Amino acid sequence: MPSMRIFVATVYGGALDVAELSQPLCEQAGFQVNILEEPELEDLVNAPPDIALFCISTTGSGDFPGNFMRFADNMANQLPDLSHQRYGLIAMGDSSYDTFCGAGRKLDNVLQQCGAQRIGERLEIDASRTPMADDEALPWIESWLPIARESLQ
């Protein structure tokens, strides 16, 4: 059974809600899923999952939430070889700010600098249009999962 780790960057729990509601869908698609609320870079680099899914909120001026700062800083500083890694990314933000989905966009950029291969398009959820992020995230997950499975072939 292929493995999936869901890496969560959250301030008020919205990204964690998305991760927890996505987990059963991912398991039904045949993945063994672990949610990481306090991720470390080693969770991605040492014994990497077959697929990584990032649920990332933006805080401040396009910043990563506190629980994700060490992960993001270590990745940006070390730029590990992630050419073997496939991933999906759900970015959450508020378009009334200039830094809309800034953390998710930054992470996507660094992952690609490290050679990781994004599966499908990055989902950007706008809190000013979609107060309940899962309303947008779950349909995206359902359409993303077949592509994720296919990428493992």
mmCIF file with all atom_site columns, C-alpha atoms in Angstrom:
data_model
loop_
_atom_site.group_PDB
_atom_site.id
_atom_site.type_symbol
_atom_site.label_atom_id
_atom_site.label_alt_id
_atom_site.label_comp_id
_atom_site.label_asym_id
_atom_site.label_entity_id
_atom_site.label_seq_id
_atom_site.pdbx_PDB_ins_code
_atom_site.Cartn_x
_atom_site.Cartn_y
_atom_site.Cartn_z
_atom_site.occupancy
_atom_site.B_iso_or_equiv
_atom_site.pdbx_formal_charge
_atom_site.auth_seq_id
_atom_site.auth_comp_id
_atom_site.auth_asym_id
_atom_site.auth_atom_id
_atom_site.pdbx_PDB_model_num
ATOM 1   C CA . MET A 1 1   ? 0.000   0.000  0.000   1.00 0.00 ? 1   MET A CA 1
ATOM 2   C CA . PRO A 1 2   ? 1.520   3.360  -0.968  1.00 0.00 ? 2   PRO A CA 1
ATOM 3   C CA . SER A 1 3   ? 2.215   5.829  1.809   1.00 0.00 ? 3   SER A CA 1
ATOM 4   C CA . MET A 1 4   ? 1.056   9.418  2.077   1.00 0.00 ? 4   MET A CA 1
ATOM 5   C CA . ARG A 1 5   ? 2.075   11.984 4.641   1.00 0.00 ? 5   ARG A CA 1
ATOM 6   C CA . ILE A 1 6   ? -0.035  15.073 5.074   1.00 0.00 ? 6   ILE A CA 1
ATOM 7   C CA . PHE A 1 7   ? 2.101   17.973 6.277   1.00 0.00 ? 7   PHE A CA 1
ATOM 8   C CA . VAL A 1 8   ? 0.065   20.623 8.099   1.00 0.00 ? 8   VAL A CA 1
ATOM 9   C CA . ALA A 1 9   ? 0.869   24.304 8.630   1.00 0.00 ? 9   ALA A CA 1
ATOM 10  C CA . THR A 1 10  ? -1.909  25.885 10.641  1.00 0.00 ? 10  THR A CA 1
ATOM 11  C CA . VAL A 1 11  ? -2.659  28.838 12.888  1.00 0.00 ? 11  VAL A CA 1
ATOM 12  C CA . TYR A 1 12  ? -6.297  28.426 13.905  1.00 0.00 ? 12  TYR A CA 1
ATOM 13  C CA . GLY A 1 13  ? -6.812  24.810 12.854  1.00 0.00 ? 13  GLY A CA 1
ATOM 14  C CA . GLY A 1 14  ? -8.333  25.255 9.383   1.00 0.00 ? 14  GLY A CA 1
ATOM 15  C CA . ALA A 1 15  ? -5.507  23.454 7.591   1.00 0.00 ? 15  ALA A CA 1
ATOM 16  C CA . LEU A 1 16  ? -5.636  20.646 10.146  1.00 0.00 ? 16  LEU A CA 1
ATOM 17  C CA . ASP A 1 17  ? -9.396  20.311 9.558   1.00 0.00 ? 17  ASP A CA 1
ATOM 18  C CA . VAL A 1 18  ? -8.748  19.978 5.831   1.00 0.00 ? 18  VAL A CA 1
ATOM 19  C CA . ALA A 1 19  ? -6.082  17.335 6.495   1.00 0.00 ? 19  ALA A CA 1
ATOM 20  C CA . GLU A 1 20  ? -8.299  15.346 8.868   1.00 0.00 ? 20  GLU A CA 1
ATOM 21  C CA . LEU A 1 21  ? -11.286 15.458 6.502   1.00 0.00 ? 21  LEU A CA 1
ATOM 22  C CA . SER A 1 22  ? -9.052  14.453 3.572   1.00 0.00 ? 22  SER A CA 1
ATOM 23  C CA . GLN A 1 23  ? -7.547  11.463 5.355   1.00 0.00 ? 23  GLN A CA 1
ATOM 24  C CA . PRO A 1 24  ? -10.513 9.087  4.880   1.00 0.00 ? 24  PRO A CA 1
ATOM 25  C CA . LEU A 1 25  ? -10.727 9.950  1.176   1.00 0.00 ? 25  LEU A CA 1
ATOM 26  C CA . CYS A 1 26  ? -7.030  9.235  0.773   1.00 0.00 ? 26  CYS A CA 1
ATOM 27  C CA . GLU A 1 27  ? -7.345  5.953  2.679   1.00 0.00 ? 27  GLU A CA 1
ATOM 28  C CA . GLN A 1 28  ? -10.303 4.913  0.511   1.00 0.00 ? 28  GLN A CA 1
ATOM 29  C CA . ALA A 1 29  ? -8.071  5.565  -2.515  1.00 0.00 ? 29  ALA A CA 1
ATOM 30  C CA . GLY A 1 30  ? -5.617  3.002  -1.133  1.00 0.00 ? 30  GLY A CA 1
ATOM 31  C CA . PHE A 1 31  ? -3.057  5.125  0.703   1.00 0.00 ? 31  PHE A CA 1
ATOM 32  C CA . GLN A 1 32  ? -1.680  4.554  4.178   1.00 0.00 ? 32  GLN A CA 1
ATOM 33  C CA . VAL A 1 33  ? -1.973  8.084  5.610   1.00 0.00 ? 33  VAL A CA 1
ATOM 34  C CA . ASN A 1 34  ? -0.178  9.880  8.430   1.00 0.00 ? 34  ASN A CA 1
ATOM 35  C CA . ILE A 1 35  ? -0.955  13.484 9.374   1.00 0.00 ? 35  ILE A CA 1
ATOM 36  C CA . LEU A 1 36  ? 1.977   15.505 10.693  1.00 0.00 ? 36  LEU A CA 1
ATOM 37  C CA . GLU A 1 37  ? 0.996   18.517 12.801  1.00 0.00 ? 37  GLU A CA 1
ATOM 38  C CA . GLU A 1 38  ? 4.566   19.301 13.870  1.00 0.00 ? 38  GLU A CA 1
ATOM 39  C CA . PRO A 1 39  ? 6.508   18.221 10.782  1.00 0.00 ? 39  PRO A CA 1
ATOM 40  C CA . GLU A 1 40  ? 10.275  18.061 10.598  1.00 0.00 ? 40  GLU A CA 1
ATOM 41  C CA . LEU A 1 41  ? 12.240  18.020 7.348   1.00 0.00 ? 41  LEU A CA 1
ATOM 42  C CA . GLU A 1 42  ? 13.389  14.496 8.223   1.00 0.00 ? 42  GLU A CA 1
ATOM 43  C CA . ASP A 1 43  ? 9.745   13.382 7.803   1.00 0.00 ? 43  ASP A CA 1
ATOM 44  C CA . LEU A 1 44  ? 10.122  14.150 4.112   1.00 0.00 ? 44  LEU A CA 1
ATOM 45  C CA . VAL A 1 45  ? 13.797  13.346 3.525   1.00 0.00 ? 45  VAL A CA 1
ATOM 46  C CA . ASN A 1 46  ? 14.405  10.187 5.614   1.00 0.00 ? 46  ASN A CA 1
ATOM 47  C CA . ALA A 1 47  ? 12.202  7.289  4.447   1.00 0.00 ? 47  ALA A CA 1
ATOM 48  C CA . PRO A 1 48  ? 10.086  9.614  2.276   1.00 0.00 ? 48  PRO A CA 1
ATOM 49  C CA . PRO A 1 49  ? 6.417   8.882  1.630   1.00 0.00 ? 49  PRO A CA 1
ATOM 50  C CA . ASP A 1 50  ? 5.278   7.840  -1.832  1.00 0.00 ? 50  ASP A CA 1
ATOM 51  C CA . ILE A 1 51  ? 3.162   11.002 -1.927  1.00 0.00 ? 51  ILE A CA 1
ATOM 52  C CA . ALA A 1 52  ? 3.290   14.129 0.225   1.00 0.00 ? 52  ALA A CA 1
ATOM 53  C CA . LEU A 1 53  ? 0.273   16.382 0.605   1.00 0.00 ? 53  LEU A CA 1
ATOM 54  C CA . PHE A 1 54  ? 0.751   19.838 2.089   1.00 0.00 ? 54  PHE A CA 1
ATOM 55  C CA . CYS A 1 55  ? -2.139  21.709 3.740   1.00 0.00 ? 55  CYS A CA 1
ATOM 56  C CA . ILE A 1 56  ? -0.678  25.167 4.297   1.00 0.00 ? 56  ILE A CA 1
ATOM 57  C CA . SER A 1 57  ? -2.202  28.271 5.864   1.00 0.00 ? 57  SER A CA 1
ATOM 58  C CA . THR A 1 58  ? -0.638  31.691 5.479   1.00 0.00 ? 58  THR A CA 1
ATOM 59  C CA . THR A 1 59  ? -0.199  34.050 8.401   1.00 0.00 ? 59  THR A CA 1
ATOM 60  C CA . GLY A 1 60  ? 1.259   37.512 8.903   1.00 0.00 ? 60  GLY A CA 1
ATOM 61  C CA . SER A 1 61  ? 2.881   38.934 5.786   1.00 0.00 ? 61  SER A CA 1
ATOM 62  C CA . GLY A 1 62  ? 2.805   35.726 3.763   1.00 0.00 ? 62  GLY A CA 1
ATOM 63  C CA . ASP A 1 63  ? 4.524   33.748 6.503   1.00 0.00 ? 63  ASP A CA 1
ATOM 64  C CA . PHE A 1 64  ? 4.414   30.129 7.560   1.00 0.00 ? 64  PHE A CA 1
ATOM 65  C CA . PRO A 1 65  ? 2.535   29.315 10.770  1.00 0.00 ? 65  PRO A CA 1
ATOM 66  C CA . GLY A 1 66  ? 4.698   28.651 13.834  1.00 0.00 ? 66  GLY A CA 1
ATOM 67  C CA . ASN A 1 67  ? 4.253   24.890 13.730  1.00 0.00 ? 67  ASN A CA 1
ATOM 68  C CA . PHE A 1 68  ? 5.801   24.831 10.234  1.00 0.00 ? 68  PHE A CA 1
ATOM 69  C CA . MET A 1 69  ? 8.602   27.388 10.548  1.00 0.00 ? 69  MET A CA 1
ATOM 70  C CA . ARG A 1 70  ? 11.395  24.946 11.357  1.00 0.00 ? 70  ARG A CA 1
ATOM 71  C CA . PHE A 1 71  ? 10.387  22.629 8.501   1.00 0.00 ? 71  PHE A CA 1
ATOM 72  C CA . ALA A 1 72  ? 10.268  25.514 5.997   1.00 0.00 ? 72  ALA A CA 1
ATOM 73  C CA . ASP A 1 73  ? 13.492  27.131 7.223   1.00 0.00 ? 73  ASP A CA 1
ATOM 74  C CA . ASN A 1 74  ? 15.412  23.848 7.135   1.00 0.00 ? 74  ASN A CA 1
ATOM 75  C CA . MET A 1 75  ? 14.167  23.059 3.641   1.00 0.00 ? 75  MET A CA 1
ATOM 76  C CA . ALA A 1 76  ? 15.078  26.520 2.311   1.00 0.00 ? 76  ALA A CA 1
ATOM 77  C CA . ASN A 1 77  ? 18.524  26.400 3.947   1.00 0.00 ? 77  ASN A CA 1
ATOM 78  C CA . GLN A 1 78  ? 19.417  22.799 3.064   1.00 0.00 ? 78  GLN A CA 1
ATOM 79  C CA . LEU A 1 79  ? 17.672  22.451 -0.324  1.00 0.00 ? 79  LEU A CA 1
ATOM 80  C CA . PRO A 1 80  ? 17.676  18.632 -0.097  1.00 0.00 ? 80  PRO A CA 1
ATOM 81  C CA . ASP A 1 81  ? 17.417  16.526 -3.234  1.00 0.00 ? 81  ASP A CA 1
ATOM 82  C CA . LEU A 1 82  ? 13.701  15.740 -3.523  1.00 0.00 ? 82  LEU A CA 1
ATOM 83  C CA . SER A 1 83  ? 13.730  14.636 -7.159  1.00 0.00 ? 83  SER A CA 1
ATOM 84  C CA . HIS A 1 84  ? 12.111  11.361 -6.081  1.00 0.00 ? 84  HIS A CA 1
ATOM 85  C CA . GLN A 1 85  ? 9.233   13.122 -4.263  1.00 0.00 ? 85  GLN A CA 1
ATOM 86  C CA . ARG A 1 86  ? 5.745   13.652 -5.649  1.00 0.00 ? 86  ARG A CA 1
ATOM 87  C CA . TYR A 1 87  ? 3.412   16.050 -3.875  1.00 0.00 ? 87  TYR A CA 1
ATOM 88  C CA . GLY A 1 88  ? 0.159   17.958 -3.859  1.00 0.00 ? 88  GLY A CA 1
ATOM 89  C CA . LEU A 1 89  ? -0.418  21.320 -2.257  1.00 0.00 ? 89  LEU A CA 1
ATOM 90  C CA . ILE A 1 90  ? -3.447  23.027 -0.756  1.00 0.00 ? 90  ILE A CA 1
ATOM 91  C CA . ALA A 1 91  ? -2.682  26.657 0.079   1.00 0.00 ? 91  ALA A CA 1
ATOM 92  C CA . MET A 1 92  ? -5.044  28.667 2.245   1.00 0.00 ? 92  MET A CA 1
ATOM 93  C CA . GLY A 1 93  ? -5.180  32.433 2.552   1.00 0.00 ? 93  GLY A CA 1
ATOM 94  C CA . ASP A 1 94  ? -7.304  35.565 2.261   1.00 0.00 ? 94  ASP A CA 1
ATOM 95  C CA . SER A 1 95  ? -7.286  37.547 -0.981  1.00 0.00 ? 95  SER A CA 1
ATOM 96  C CA . SER A 1 96  ? -7.943  40.790 0.880   1.00 0.00 ? 96  SER A CA 1
ATOM 97  C CA . TYR A 1 97  ? -4.194  40.659 1.717   1.00 0.00 ? 97  TYR A CA 1
ATOM 98  C CA . ASP A 1 98  ? -1.369  41.256 -0.766  1.00 0.00 ? 98  ASP A CA 1
ATOM 99  C CA . THR A 1 99  ? 0.295   38.091 0.502   1.00 0.00 ? 99  THR A CA 1
ATOM 100 C CA . PHE A 1 100 ? -2.624  35.814 -0.470  1.00 0.00 ? 100 PHE A CA 1
ATOM 101 C CA . CYS A 1 101 ? -1.501  32.178 -0.081  1.00 0.00 ? 101 CYS A CA 1
ATOM 102 C CA . GLY A 1 102 ? 2.066   33.429 0.338   1.00 0.00 ? 102 GLY A CA 1
ATOM 103 C CA . ALA A 1 103 ? 3.211   30.512 2.499   1.00 0.00 ? 103 ALA A CA 1
ATOM 104 C CA . GLY A 1 104 ? 1.831   27.920 0.098   1.00 0.00 ? 104 GLY A CA 1
ATOM 105 C CA . ARG A 1 105 ? 3.375   29.676 -2.889  1.00 0.00 ? 105 ARG A CA 1
ATOM 106 C CA . LYS A 1 106 ? 6.751   29.926 -1.126  1.00 0.00 ? 106 LYS A CA 1
ATOM 107 C CA . LEU A 1 107 ? 6.665   26.246 -0.188  1.00 0.00 ? 107 LEU A CA 1
ATOM 108 C CA . ASP A 1 108 ? 5.709   25.232 -3.724  1.00 0.00 ? 108 ASP A CA 1
ATOM 109 C CA . ASN A 1 109 ? 8.654   27.225 -5.069  1.00 0.00 ? 109 ASN A CA 1
ATOM 110 C CA . VAL A 1 110 ? 11.154  25.682 -2.639  1.00 0.00 ? 110 VAL A CA 1
ATOM 111 C CA . LEU A 1 111 ? 9.849   22.161 -3.269  1.00 0.00 ? 111 LEU A CA 1
ATOM 112 C CA . GLN A 1 112 ? 10.363  22.660 -6.988  1.00 0.00 ? 112 GLN A CA 1
ATOM 113 C CA . GLN A 1 113 ? 13.853  24.103 -6.386  1.00 0.00 ? 113 GLN A CA 1
ATOM 114 C CA . CYS A 1 114 ? 14.595  20.829 -4.588  1.00 0.00 ? 114 CYS A CA 1
ATOM 115 C CA . GLY A 1 115 ? 13.404  18.864 -7.617  1.00 0.00 ? 115 GLY A CA 1
ATOM 116 C CA . ALA A 1 116 ? 10.090  17.625 -6.175  1.00 0.00 ? 116 ALA A CA 1
ATOM 117 C CA . GLN A 1 117 ? 7.348   16.942 -8.704  1.00 0.00 ? 117 GLN A CA 1
ATOM 118 C CA . ARG A 1 118 ? 3.975   18.549 -8.039  1.00 0.00 ? 118 ARG A CA 1
ATOM 119 C CA . ILE A 1 119 ? 1.031   16.419 -9.058  1.00 0.00 ? 119 ILE A CA 1
ATOM 120 C CA . GLY A 1 120 ? -1.747  18.510 -10.557 1.00 0.00 ? 120 GLY A CA 1
ATOM 121 C CA . GLU A 1 121 ? -2.263  22.183 -9.888  1.00 0.00 ? 121 GLU A CA 1
ATOM 122 C CA . ARG A 1 122 ? -1.842  23.888 -6.535  1.00 0.00 ? 122 ARG A CA 1
ATOM 123 C CA . LEU A 1 123 ? -5.213  24.589 -4.917  1.00 0.00 ? 123 LEU A CA 1
ATOM 124 C CA . GLU A 1 124 ? -5.526  28.085 -3.488  1.00 0.00 ? 124 GLU A CA 1
ATOM 125 C CA . ILE A 1 125 ? -8.468  28.587 -1.144  1.00 0.00 ? 125 ILE A CA 1
ATOM 126 C CA . ASP A 1 126 ? -9.632  32.129 -0.483  1.00 0.00 ? 126 ASP A CA 1
ATOM 127 C CA . ALA A 1 127 ? -11.095 32.512 3.017   1.00 0.00 ? 127 ALA A CA 1
ATOM 128 C CA . SER A 1 128 ? -12.939 35.667 1.934   1.00 0.00 ? 128 SER A CA 1
ATOM 129 C CA . ARG A 1 129 ? -14.897 33.602 -0.620  1.00 0.00 ? 129 ARG A CA 1
ATOM 130 C CA . THR A 1 130 ? -14.933 30.161 1.033   1.00 0.00 ? 130 THR A CA 1
ATOM 131 C CA . PRO A 1 131 ? -15.203 30.406 4.840   1.00 0.00 ? 131 PRO A CA 1
ATOM 132 C CA . MET A 1 132 ? -15.143 26.603 5.203   1.00 0.00 ? 132 MET A CA 1
ATOM 133 C CA . ALA A 1 133 ? -11.963 25.522 3.398   1.00 0.00 ? 133 ALA A CA 1
ATOM 134 C CA . ASP A 1 134 ? -13.072 21.899 3.169   1.00 0.00 ? 134 ASP A CA 1
ATOM 135 C CA . ASP A 1 135 ? -15.923 22.975 0.834   1.00 0.00 ? 135 ASP A CA 1
ATOM 136 C CA . GLU A 1 136 ? -13.251 23.580 -1.799  1.00 0.00 ? 136 GLU A CA 1
ATOM 137 C CA . ALA A 1 137 ? -10.556 21.193 -0.604  1.00 0.00 ? 137 ALA A CA 1
ATOM 138 C CA . LEU A 1 138 ? -12.529 17.949 -0.560  1.00 0.00 ? 138 LEU A CA 1
ATOM 139 C CA . PRO A 1 139 ? -13.700 18.104 -4.206  1.00 0.00 ? 139 PRO A CA 1
ATOM 140 C CA . TRP A 1 140 ? -10.125 18.993 -5.176  1.00 0.00 ? 140 TRP A CA 1
ATOM 141 C CA . ILE A 1 141 ? -8.806  15.971 -3.199  1.00 0.00 ? 141 ILE A CA 1
ATOM 142 C CA . GLU A 1 142 ? -11.315 13.692 -4.933  1.00 0.00 ? 142 GLU A CA 1
ATOM 143 C CA . SER A 1 143 ? -10.123 14.829 -8.362  1.00 0.00 ? 143 SER A CA 1
ATOM 144 C CA . TRP A 1 144 ? -6.443  14.854 -7.333  1.00 0.00 ? 144 TRP A CA 1
ATOM 145 C CA . LEU A 1 145 ? -6.297  11.330 -5.875  1.00 0.00 ? 145 LEU A CA 1
ATOM 146 C CA . PRO A 1 146 ? -6.608  9.447  -9.209  1.00 0.00 ? 146 PRO A CA 1
ATOM 147 C CA . ILE A 1 147 ? -3.778  11.592 -10.624 1.00 0.00 ? 147 ILE A CA 1
ATOM 148 C CA . ALA A 1 148 ? -1.703  10.908 -7.504  1.00 0.00 ? 148 ALA A CA 1
ATOM 149 C CA . ARG A 1 149 ? -2.280  7.156  -7.831  1.00 0.00 ? 149 ARG A CA 1
ATOM 150 C CA . GLU A 1 150 ? -1.435  7.231  -11.516 1.00 0.00 ? 150 GLU A CA 1
ATOM 151 C CA . SER A 1 151 ? 1.832   9.087  -10.825 1.00 0.00 ? 151 SER A CA 1
ATOM 152 C CA . LEU A 1 152 ? 3.045   6.061  -8.864  1.00 0.00 ? 152 LEU A CA 1
ATOM 153 C CA . GLN A 1 153 ? 2.785   3.737  -11.871 1.00 0.00 ? 153 GLN A CA 1
#
